Short mmCIF file of C-alpha atoms in Angstrom, two decimals:
data_model
loop_
_atom_site.label_atom_id
_atom_site.label_comp_id
_atom_site.label_asym_id
_atom_site.label_seq_id
_atom_site.Cartn_x
_atom_site.Cartn_y
_atom_site.Cartn_z
CA MET A 1 35.57 68.54 -106.65
CA ARG A 2 33.72 65.27 -108.00
CA PHE A 3 36.76 63.73 -107.70
CA TRP A 4 37.64 64.09 -104.50
CA ALA A 5 33.28 63.40 -103.96
CA ARG A 6 34.70 60.00 -105.85
CA GLU A 7 37.56 60.00 -103.92
CA LYS A 8 36.00 60.04 -100.55
CA SER A 9 33.29 57.53 -101.19
CA SER A 10 35.27 55.13 -102.61
CA MET A 11 38.10 55.13 -99.79
CA SER A 12 34.67 54.87 -97.45
CA SER A 13 33.12 52.53 -98.69
CA SER A 14 36.22 49.86 -99.38
CA ARG A 15 37.01 50.47 -95.55
CA LYS A 16 36.11 47.19 -93.15
CA VAL A 17 33.07 47.43 -90.93
CA VAL A 18 33.87 46.18 -87.36
CA GLU A 19 31.55 45.88 -84.41
CA LEU A 20 32.39 45.62 -81.07
CA PHE A 21 30.15 43.86 -78.84
CA TYR A 22 30.70 45.25 -75.09
CA ASP A 23 28.84 45.28 -71.44
CA VAL A 24 30.62 47.76 -68.88
CA VAL A 25 31.04 44.24 -66.62
CA SER A 26 33.44 43.03 -68.53
CA PRO A 27 37.55 44.30 -67.44
CA TYR A 28 38.40 42.18 -71.29
CA SER A 29 35.95 44.34 -72.98
CA TRP A 30 37.44 47.35 -71.76
CA LEU A 31 40.75 46.30 -73.47
CA ALA A 32 39.25 45.68 -76.18
CA PHE A 33 37.94 49.00 -76.38
CA GLU A 34 40.36 51.05 -75.60
CA VAL A 35 42.04 49.15 -78.74
CA LEU A 36 39.82 49.55 -81.32
CA CYS A 37 39.79 53.46 -80.44
CA ARG A 38 42.90 53.65 -80.50
CA TYR A 39 43.48 51.32 -84.09
CA ARG A 40 40.52 53.13 -85.17
CA ASN A 41 42.20 55.89 -87.46
CA VAL A 42 45.66 53.56 -86.94
CA TRP A 43 43.12 50.19 -89.20
CA ASN A 44 41.53 51.00 -92.38
CA ILE A 45 37.74 49.94 -90.60
CA GLU A 46 34.61 52.04 -89.43
CA LEU A 47 34.43 51.56 -85.98
CA LYS A 48 31.15 50.61 -84.60
CA PHE A 49 29.81 50.51 -81.09
CA LYS A 50 27.02 48.01 -79.88
CA PRO A 51 26.82 47.85 -76.26
CA ALA A 52 24.70 45.01 -74.79
CA TYR A 53 24.28 42.72 -71.65
CA LEU A 54 25.88 40.04 -71.08
CA ALA A 55 24.19 38.32 -68.60
CA GLY A 56 21.54 37.82 -71.86
CA VAL A 57 24.01 36.55 -73.62
CA MET A 58 25.36 34.20 -71.13
CA HIS A 59 22.28 33.09 -69.92
CA GLY A 60 21.19 32.18 -73.44
CA SER A 61 24.16 30.88 -74.68
CA GLY A 62 24.77 28.79 -71.91
CA ASN A 63 27.60 29.81 -71.03
CA ARG A 64 29.21 30.47 -67.14
CA PRO A 65 31.12 32.95 -65.81
CA PRO A 66 34.90 32.06 -65.96
CA GLY A 67 35.30 33.55 -62.59
CA MET A 68 33.34 30.07 -60.87
CA VAL A 69 36.25 27.98 -61.30
CA PRO A 70 39.12 29.52 -57.69
CA ASN A 71 42.03 28.49 -60.22
CA LYS A 72 40.61 30.10 -63.21
CA PHE A 73 39.46 32.91 -60.89
CA HIS A 74 42.86 33.78 -59.59
CA TYR A 75 44.40 33.70 -63.02
CA MET A 76 42.22 36.43 -64.39
CA THR A 77 43.22 38.76 -61.20
CA THR A 78 47.01 38.21 -62.22
CA ASP A 79 46.18 38.17 -66.10
CA LEU A 80 44.01 41.52 -65.79
CA LYS A 81 47.16 43.08 -63.92
CA ARG A 82 50.07 42.52 -66.50
CA LEU A 83 47.30 42.81 -69.56
CA SER A 84 46.44 46.27 -67.87
CA ASN A 85 49.99 47.67 -67.54
CA TYR A 86 50.64 46.44 -71.18
CA PHE A 87 47.63 47.50 -72.71
CA GLY A 88 48.21 51.11 -70.99
CA VAL A 89 44.53 50.96 -69.41
CA HIS A 90 44.25 51.53 -64.96
CA LEU A 91 42.12 48.78 -64.86
CA SER A 92 41.72 47.95 -60.91
CA PRO A 93 39.24 44.80 -59.57
CA PRO A 94 36.93 46.21 -58.09
CA SER A 95 37.04 45.45 -53.92
CA ASN A 96 34.44 43.23 -54.25
CA ALA A 97 34.37 41.82 -57.51
CA PHE A 98 31.55 38.63 -56.85
CA GLU A 99 29.08 41.61 -55.61
CA ALA A 100 29.54 44.53 -58.67
CA MET A 101 29.90 42.06 -60.99
CA PHE A 102 26.61 39.28 -60.37
CA GLU A 103 24.77 40.55 -57.59
CA LYS A 104 24.31 44.74 -58.58
CA GLY A 105 25.15 43.54 -62.24
CA THR A 106 24.80 46.61 -65.36
CA LEU A 107 21.53 46.31 -65.95
CA ASN A 108 20.37 50.07 -65.72
CA ALA A 109 24.55 51.02 -66.72
CA MET A 110 23.59 48.88 -70.37
CA ARG A 111 19.95 50.77 -70.74
CA PHE A 112 21.70 53.87 -70.04
CA VAL A 113 24.62 53.93 -72.51
CA THR A 114 22.05 52.67 -74.94
CA ALA A 115 19.68 55.87 -74.06
CA VAL A 116 23.30 57.83 -74.99
CA ALA A 117 23.50 55.76 -78.71
CA GLU A 118 19.67 56.14 -79.25
CA LYS A 119 19.65 60.24 -78.40
CA GLU A 120 23.72 60.56 -80.37
CA LYS A 121 22.13 60.70 -83.79
CA GLU A 122 25.20 61.71 -85.53
CA GLY A 123 29.07 59.51 -84.30
CA ASP A 124 28.95 58.05 -81.08
CA MET A 125 32.02 60.25 -79.61
CA LEU A 126 29.37 59.89 -76.24
CA VAL A 127 28.53 56.28 -76.23
CA GLU A 128 32.49 56.26 -76.22
CA ARG A 129 32.86 58.71 -73.78
CA VAL A 130 30.05 57.23 -71.47
CA SER A 131 31.16 53.96 -72.12
CA ARG A 132 34.75 54.69 -70.48
CA GLU A 133 33.40 57.11 -67.68
CA LEU A 134 31.42 53.77 -66.79
CA TRP A 135 34.32 50.95 -67.11
CA LYS A 136 36.14 53.39 -65.42
CA ARG A 137 33.74 53.79 -61.73
CA ILE A 138 33.49 49.57 -62.21
CA TRP A 139 37.14 49.25 -63.42
CA SER A 140 39.49 51.34 -61.59
CA THR A 141 37.71 53.34 -59.11
CA ASP A 142 35.36 51.14 -57.18
CA GLN A 143 32.48 53.64 -57.60
CA ASP A 144 28.75 52.48 -57.85
CA ILE A 145 27.31 52.69 -61.65
CA THR A 146 22.97 50.83 -60.58
CA GLN A 147 22.07 54.47 -58.47
CA PRO A 148 20.92 57.30 -61.41
CA ALA A 149 23.36 59.49 -59.14
CA SER A 150 26.47 57.60 -59.78
CA LEU A 151 25.15 57.51 -63.97
CA THR A 152 24.44 61.40 -63.66
CA GLU A 153 27.84 62.18 -62.39
CA ALA A 154 29.43 59.63 -65.11
CA GLY A 155 26.97 61.21 -68.16
CA LEU A 156 28.53 64.93 -66.74
CA LYS A 157 32.15 63.49 -66.78
CA ALA A 158 31.70 62.28 -70.49
CA GLY A 159 30.52 65.97 -71.13
CA LEU A 160 26.77 65.30 -71.45
CA SER A 161 24.77 68.52 -69.70
CA ALA A 162 22.91 68.34 -66.52
CA ASN A 163 19.33 68.61 -68.77
CA GLU A 164 21.10 66.00 -70.88
CA VAL A 165 21.99 63.65 -68.20
CA GLU A 166 18.02 63.69 -67.15
CA GLU A 167 16.49 63.28 -70.51
CA ILE A 168 18.81 60.77 -70.64
CA LEU A 169 18.59 59.25 -67.59
CA THR A 170 14.47 58.66 -67.85
CA LEU A 171 14.76 57.44 -71.24
CA SER A 172 16.91 54.96 -70.56
CA LYS A 173 13.62 53.09 -68.84
CA SER A 174 11.15 53.29 -71.05
CA GLN A 175 10.50 50.20 -73.14
CA PRO A 176 11.86 51.23 -76.74
CA ILE A 177 14.99 51.03 -74.80
CA LYS A 178 14.92 48.49 -73.20
CA ASP A 179 13.73 47.04 -76.21
CA LYS A 180 17.38 48.26 -78.25
CA LEU A 181 19.42 46.27 -75.28
CA LYS A 182 17.27 43.26 -75.93
CA SER A 183 17.95 43.70 -79.86
CA VAL A 184 21.07 44.46 -79.52
CA THR A 185 22.08 40.95 -77.09
CA GLU A 186 19.78 38.93 -79.70
CA GLU A 187 22.30 40.47 -82.46
CA ALA A 188 25.75 39.67 -80.10
CA LEU A 189 23.80 35.84 -80.36
CA GLU A 190 22.60 35.56 -83.79
CA HIS A 191 27.09 35.48 -84.37
CA LYS A 192 26.77 32.54 -81.88
CA CYS A 193 28.87 34.68 -79.50
CA PHE A 194 29.42 33.51 -75.57
CA GLY A 195 30.77 36.13 -73.67
CA PHE A 196 32.73 39.49 -74.39
CA PRO A 197 34.27 41.55 -75.93
CA CYS A 198 32.70 39.74 -79.66
CA THR A 199 34.55 41.67 -82.32
CA VAL A 200 32.74 41.03 -85.61
CA CYS A 201 34.44 42.58 -88.51
CA TYR A 202 32.54 42.66 -92.39
CA VAL A 203 35.28 41.90 -95.01
CA ASN A 204 35.37 40.86 -98.94
CA GLY A 205 31.82 39.64 -98.00
CA LYS A 206 32.73 37.22 -95.04
CA THR A 207 31.71 37.76 -91.78
CA GLU A 208 34.62 36.96 -88.48
CA VAL A 209 34.40 37.28 -84.85
CA PHE A 210 36.53 37.17 -82.52
CA PHE A 211 36.61 36.76 -78.99
CA GLY A 212 38.49 38.25 -76.10
CA SER A 213 41.39 41.19 -76.38
CA ASP A 214 43.46 38.28 -76.78
CA ARG A 215 43.00 37.87 -80.67
CA PHE A 216 43.98 41.68 -82.23
CA GLU A 217 47.17 39.92 -84.30
CA LEU A 218 45.04 36.93 -85.69
CA MET A 219 42.68 40.29 -86.49
CA ALA A 220 44.71 42.23 -88.10
CA TYR A 221 45.89 39.10 -89.98
CA CYS A 222 42.59 38.29 -90.85
CA ILE A 223 41.69 41.81 -92.29
CA GLY A 224 44.67 42.86 -93.94
CA GLU A 225 45.36 44.72 -92.10
CA LYS A 226 49.24 45.13 -89.50
CA TRP A 227 49.34 45.20 -85.35
CA VAL A 228 51.96 46.51 -83.48
CA GLY A 229 50.58 46.11 -80.14
CA PRO A 230 47.57 47.32 -78.20
CA GLN A 231 49.11 51.26 -78.28
CA PRO A 232 50.13 51.89 -81.72
CA ALA A 233 51.43 54.94 -80.66
CA ASN A 234 54.35 53.21 -78.87
CA PRO A 235 54.74 50.14 -80.47
CA THR A 236 55.50 47.23 -78.90
CA ALA A 237 56.82 44.89 -82.39
CA LYS A 238 59.52 47.86 -82.62
CA MET A 239 60.88 47.49 -79.35
CA MET B 1 90.01 29.17 -71.21
CA ARG B 2 88.85 30.08 -67.89
CA PHE B 3 87.34 33.28 -69.29
CA TRP B 4 85.21 31.32 -71.71
CA ALA B 5 83.92 28.88 -69.30
CA ARG B 6 82.82 31.21 -67.18
CA GLU B 7 80.75 33.84 -70.06
CA LYS B 8 79.50 30.36 -70.97
CA SER B 9 78.77 29.40 -67.37
CA SER B 10 77.01 32.93 -66.36
CA MET B 11 75.07 32.93 -70.39
CA SER B 12 73.63 29.44 -69.33
CA SER B 13 72.60 30.75 -65.42
CA SER B 14 70.74 33.82 -67.20
CA ARG B 15 68.68 31.71 -69.25
CA LYS B 16 64.80 32.06 -68.27
CA VAL B 17 62.97 28.98 -68.08
CA VAL B 18 59.83 27.84 -69.50
CA GLU B 19 57.83 24.66 -68.95
CA LEU B 20 55.24 23.72 -71.02
CA PHE B 21 52.66 21.59 -69.83
CA TYR B 22 50.21 19.91 -72.03
CA ASP B 23 48.79 17.15 -73.01
CA VAL B 24 47.72 15.92 -77.08
CA VAL B 25 44.53 16.17 -76.35
CA SER B 26 44.83 19.96 -76.91
CA PRO B 27 44.97 21.60 -80.35
CA TYR B 28 45.99 24.86 -78.53
CA SER B 29 48.40 23.12 -76.63
CA TRP B 30 50.10 21.86 -80.29
CA LEU B 31 50.16 25.54 -81.05
CA ALA B 32 51.78 26.67 -77.96
CA PHE B 33 54.40 23.81 -78.24
CA GLU B 34 55.21 24.45 -81.94
CA VAL B 35 55.76 28.27 -81.14
CA LEU B 36 57.52 28.17 -78.00
CA CYS B 37 59.55 25.50 -80.18
CA ARG B 38 60.71 27.93 -82.68
CA TYR B 39 61.45 30.61 -79.76
CA ARG B 40 63.64 27.97 -77.88
CA ASN B 41 66.80 29.33 -80.78
CA VAL B 42 65.10 33.24 -80.88
CA TRP B 43 64.70 33.53 -77.39
CA ASN B 44 67.16 33.92 -74.13
CA ILE B 45 65.13 30.89 -72.24
CA GLU B 46 65.79 27.05 -71.61
CA LEU B 47 62.10 25.21 -72.41
CA LYS B 48 61.39 22.35 -70.66
CA PHE B 49 58.76 20.14 -71.52
CA LYS B 50 55.42 18.96 -68.98
CA PRO B 51 54.25 16.30 -70.10
CA ALA B 52 50.68 15.67 -67.88
CA TYR B 53 47.04 14.81 -68.02
CA LEU B 54 44.86 17.71 -69.23
CA ALA B 55 41.64 15.20 -68.19
CA GLY B 56 43.29 15.49 -64.37
CA VAL B 57 43.71 18.98 -64.03
CA MET B 58 40.56 19.53 -65.77
CA HIS B 59 38.78 17.42 -62.82
CA GLY B 60 41.36 18.51 -60.20
CA SER B 61 40.03 22.24 -61.02
CA GLY B 62 36.81 21.65 -60.95
CA ASN B 63 36.61 23.49 -65.12
CA ARG B 64 34.80 22.19 -67.51
CA PRO B 65 36.20 21.76 -71.74
CA PRO B 66 35.00 24.25 -73.42
CA GLY B 67 33.08 22.51 -76.03
CA MET B 68 30.25 21.89 -73.58
CA VAL B 69 28.59 24.88 -74.59
CA PRO B 70 27.66 24.86 -78.41
CA ASN B 71 28.31 28.70 -79.21
CA LYS B 72 32.01 27.93 -77.88
CA PHE B 73 32.35 24.94 -79.79
CA HIS B 74 31.83 26.64 -83.07
CA TYR B 75 34.19 29.45 -82.12
CA MET B 76 36.79 27.20 -81.58
CA THR B 77 36.23 25.53 -84.57
CA THR B 78 37.06 28.79 -86.23
CA ASP B 79 39.25 30.02 -84.18
CA LEU B 80 40.99 27.01 -84.38
CA LYS B 81 41.27 27.16 -88.71
CA ARG B 82 42.28 30.50 -88.58
CA LEU B 83 45.47 29.78 -86.25
CA SER B 84 46.01 27.23 -88.21
CA ASN B 85 47.07 29.65 -91.24
CA TYR B 86 48.63 31.83 -89.15
CA PHE B 87 50.39 29.73 -86.54
CA GLY B 88 51.92 27.50 -89.75
CA VAL B 89 50.48 24.73 -87.87
CA HIS B 90 48.77 21.78 -89.98
CA LEU B 91 45.51 21.22 -87.39
CA SER B 92 42.62 19.58 -89.03
CA PRO B 93 39.50 18.30 -86.70
CA PRO B 94 39.10 14.69 -86.10
CA SER B 95 35.82 13.50 -87.93
CA ASN B 96 34.71 12.44 -84.15
CA ALA B 97 36.02 15.25 -82.06
CA PHE B 98 33.93 14.13 -79.30
CA GLU B 99 35.04 10.51 -78.98
CA ALA B 100 38.33 11.46 -79.55
CA MET B 101 38.99 13.87 -76.82
CA PHE B 102 36.85 12.68 -74.42
CA GLU B 103 35.09 9.27 -74.82
CA LYS B 104 39.29 7.63 -76.24
CA GLY B 105 41.05 9.97 -74.66
CA THR B 106 44.43 10.38 -73.83
CA LEU B 107 45.95 8.54 -70.50
CA ASN B 108 47.95 5.64 -73.10
CA ALA B 109 49.38 8.41 -75.44
CA MET B 110 50.47 10.55 -72.14
CA ARG B 111 51.82 7.72 -69.82
CA PHE B 112 52.95 6.84 -73.32
CA VAL B 113 54.94 10.64 -73.74
CA THR B 114 56.29 10.40 -70.41
CA ALA B 115 57.99 6.99 -70.47
CA VAL B 116 59.55 8.90 -73.48
CA ALA B 117 60.82 11.34 -71.27
CA GLU B 118 61.58 9.14 -68.45
CA LYS B 119 64.02 7.13 -70.81
CA GLU B 120 65.43 9.92 -72.41
CA LYS B 121 68.23 11.07 -69.85
CA GLU B 122 69.82 13.88 -71.72
CA GLY B 123 68.29 16.24 -73.80
CA ASP B 124 64.19 16.12 -74.85
CA MET B 125 64.13 15.59 -78.55
CA LEU B 126 62.87 12.68 -78.48
CA VAL B 127 59.83 14.29 -76.03
CA GLU B 128 59.40 17.75 -78.40
CA ARG B 129 59.69 14.28 -81.71
CA VAL B 130 57.17 11.81 -80.65
CA SER B 131 55.15 14.42 -78.93
CA ARG B 132 54.68 15.73 -82.40
CA GLU B 133 53.67 12.94 -84.27
CA LEU B 134 50.74 11.91 -81.90
CA TRP B 135 49.80 16.01 -82.41
CA LYS B 136 49.53 14.84 -86.11
CA ARG B 137 47.74 11.94 -85.27
CA ILE B 138 44.85 13.07 -83.29
CA TRP B 139 44.65 16.33 -84.79
CA SER B 140 45.88 16.61 -88.46
CA THR B 141 45.41 13.07 -90.01
CA ASP B 142 42.67 11.85 -87.73
CA GLN B 143 43.94 8.85 -86.25
CA ASP B 144 43.91 6.38 -83.07
CA ILE B 145 46.20 7.31 -80.49
CA THR B 146 44.98 5.04 -77.87
CA GLN B 147 46.08 1.79 -79.11
CA PRO B 148 49.82 0.22 -78.43
CA ALA B 149 49.80 -0.69 -82.76
CA SER B 150 49.12 3.38 -83.01
CA LEU B 151 51.55 4.68 -80.78
CA THR B 152 53.85 2.15 -81.68
CA GLU B 153 53.74 3.71 -85.33
CA ALA B 154 54.42 7.51 -83.76
CA GLY B 155 57.21 6.12 -81.87
CA LEU B 156 58.85 4.82 -85.47
CA LYS B 157 58.41 7.76 -87.18
CA ALA B 158 59.41 10.01 -84.03
CA GLY B 159 62.90 8.49 -85.01
CA LEU B 160 62.75 5.79 -82.17
CA SER B 161 63.60 1.63 -82.77
CA ALA B 162 61.05 -1.04 -82.86
CA ASN B 163 63.02 -2.30 -79.73
CA GLU B 164 63.33 0.88 -77.42
CA VAL B 165 59.50 1.03 -78.64
CA GLU B 166 58.85 -2.07 -77.71
CA GLU B 167 60.58 -1.17 -74.31
CA ILE B 168 58.65 2.34 -73.92
CA LEU B 169 55.63 0.62 -74.33
CA THR B 170 56.20 -1.87 -71.76
CA LEU B 171 57.79 0.68 -68.92
CA SER B 172 54.63 3.33 -69.53
CA LYS B 173 52.09 0.39 -68.53
CA SER B 174 54.38 0.91 -64.95
CA GLN B 175 53.53 2.15 -61.53
CA PRO B 176 56.29 5.00 -61.39
CA ILE B 177 55.46 6.37 -64.88
CA LYS B 178 51.99 6.18 -63.60
CA ASP B 179 52.96 7.89 -60.64
CA LYS B 180 55.07 10.82 -63.03
CA LEU B 181 52.18 11.46 -65.06
CA LYS B 182 49.65 12.10 -61.52
CA SER B 183 52.51 13.86 -60.20
CA VAL B 184 53.36 16.33 -62.82
CA THR B 185 49.81 17.22 -63.50
CA GLU B 186 49.84 17.85 -60.26
CA GLU B 187 52.74 19.84 -59.88
CA ALA B 188 50.00 22.02 -63.03
CA LEU B 189 47.52 22.31 -60.29
CA GLU B 190 50.42 24.24 -58.35
CA HIS B 191 50.61 26.26 -60.19
CA LYS B 192 46.71 26.77 -60.47
CA CYS B 193 46.15 25.43 -63.63
CA PHE B 194 42.89 25.15 -64.92
CA GLY B 195 43.64 24.21 -68.73
CA PHE B 196 46.13 23.39 -71.12
CA PRO B 197 48.43 25.26 -72.41
CA CYS B 198 50.15 25.99 -69.12
CA THR B 199 53.33 27.95 -69.78
CA VAL B 200 55.60 28.43 -66.47
CA CYS B 201 58.11 31.36 -66.69
CA TYR B 202 60.39 31.57 -64.16
CA VAL B 203 62.34 35.19 -64.03
CA ASN B 204 64.04 37.25 -61.61
CA GLY B 205 63.09 35.00 -59.07
CA LYS B 206 58.81 35.27 -59.95
CA THR B 207 56.85 32.51 -61.62
CA GLU B 208 54.71 33.60 -64.07
CA VAL B 209 52.00 31.09 -64.95
CA PHE B 210 50.43 31.93 -68.53
CA PHE B 211 46.87 29.87 -69.94
CA GLY B 212 46.60 29.76 -73.97
CA SER B 213 48.27 30.28 -76.93
CA ASP B 214 47.26 33.55 -77.37
CA ARG B 215 49.41 35.37 -74.38
CA PHE B 216 53.15 35.13 -76.26
CA GLU B 217 53.16 39.16 -77.15
CA LEU B 218 52.27 39.35 -73.21
CA MET B 219 54.46 36.48 -72.42
CA ALA B 220 57.49 38.19 -74.41
CA TYR B 221 56.74 41.67 -72.49
CA CYS B 222 56.96 39.65 -69.05
CA ILE B 223 59.94 38.12 -69.78
CA GLY B 224 61.39 40.45 -71.02
CA GLU B 225 61.76 39.15 -75.00
CA LYS B 226 60.74 40.28 -78.84
CA TRP B 227 57.51 38.93 -80.01
CA VAL B 228 57.66 38.40 -83.84
CA GLY B 229 54.46 36.70 -84.58
CA PRO B 230 53.96 32.69 -84.11
CA GLN B 231 56.71 32.18 -86.84
CA PRO B 232 59.58 33.78 -85.94
CA ALA B 233 61.91 32.60 -89.29
CA ASN B 234 59.20 34.89 -91.24
CA PRO B 235 58.03 37.70 -88.81
CA THR B 236 54.38 39.10 -89.22
CA ALA B 237 55.43 42.21 -87.42
CA LYS B 238 57.05 43.60 -89.63
CA MET B 239 54.58 42.67 -93.17
#
């Protein structure tokens, strides 16, 4: 028994910690999120979700949204369509992307996710499911994610009970949750982040920061794991 | 004999044309350039070099250099170091990157490359070599690429004779070459380019445009070829 316990603990300590800073306003973050969820059982990593507020990171770093340059906006639209197919994530931009991203925004949604994380003491299954439901709404089915009714619907679909959703909605408006979202956003800025997704890997006493959903091959190389494309169950490298 | 001739011609017509728009001011363009040079004999593609002027593309698209955001500049430095190892391209930023990129610039250098392309009627071996020598100077050995003496040195190292270099230097200052560089830059803008490298693939009557040196896996997927990492002679996918 003791042998097995030691084995387990030594395995666990050798696992590389990988933190994903994200906001559901960001479609590239959704791609990174799904890829890391798929690889958490393929690579020897401990994946930690870091729901944060992208507008705060953009403001804090002095960065501008890429979509502000017309040619870049046009490219992103094409790029996301191709990546959606290749990554196997059903991305479909909202009919009014500007309104959804910059006018309506995700402050309520990310406070809601932060409250889910706070309530979920063990594991992160609910954070994962709630985040995915929110991404589906904004980046797949063109639905609102700002209103309590919208957040309720996402919460229920993610497997929360009506009571739990109610409790989380109330909690999401509390000062401690607002502060928590702020502090995770500041943590991202401490890693010199300038946009999302931002993936922070802790490996051999070093911190490796990766921006975007296009550095997984490099990430694998840096953390000593193997990249076989965005769908490891169906490796593209063997095509 | 006729059978073989037909075979050859049908093979040649099935090759996908891949154009690389680049400027030696851009280190990510160097990575893309080396990768495409390595893959031109691995993938069924006809690679065409499109030396252009990045400052013109940035101006024409209203984009800003990413290095203007301090966190982004910090990230790029780390990212380039990691990519340099992974891509097997000896990248080392100039001691004064800002001066080299934005004050000294690459107008003379890119006119020089354009003149080499104009002189080289058959093939593009010299354009390839001269571009590489210029990238080495600015992005590896921290040497000037604005002065005639610098361009001469690069030209000689690339295999041009002293007479040829002299001729190309004179040609590079002529109006037709200035106009040619402008027109290739405008061609990039017509593809809705907003930065370099910009790779344009013509496949099955469709045009697929890729920005950056981080879309090769997606590019391979789109053109029906196989990506095995940035060094196909030593495939990382099989690590």
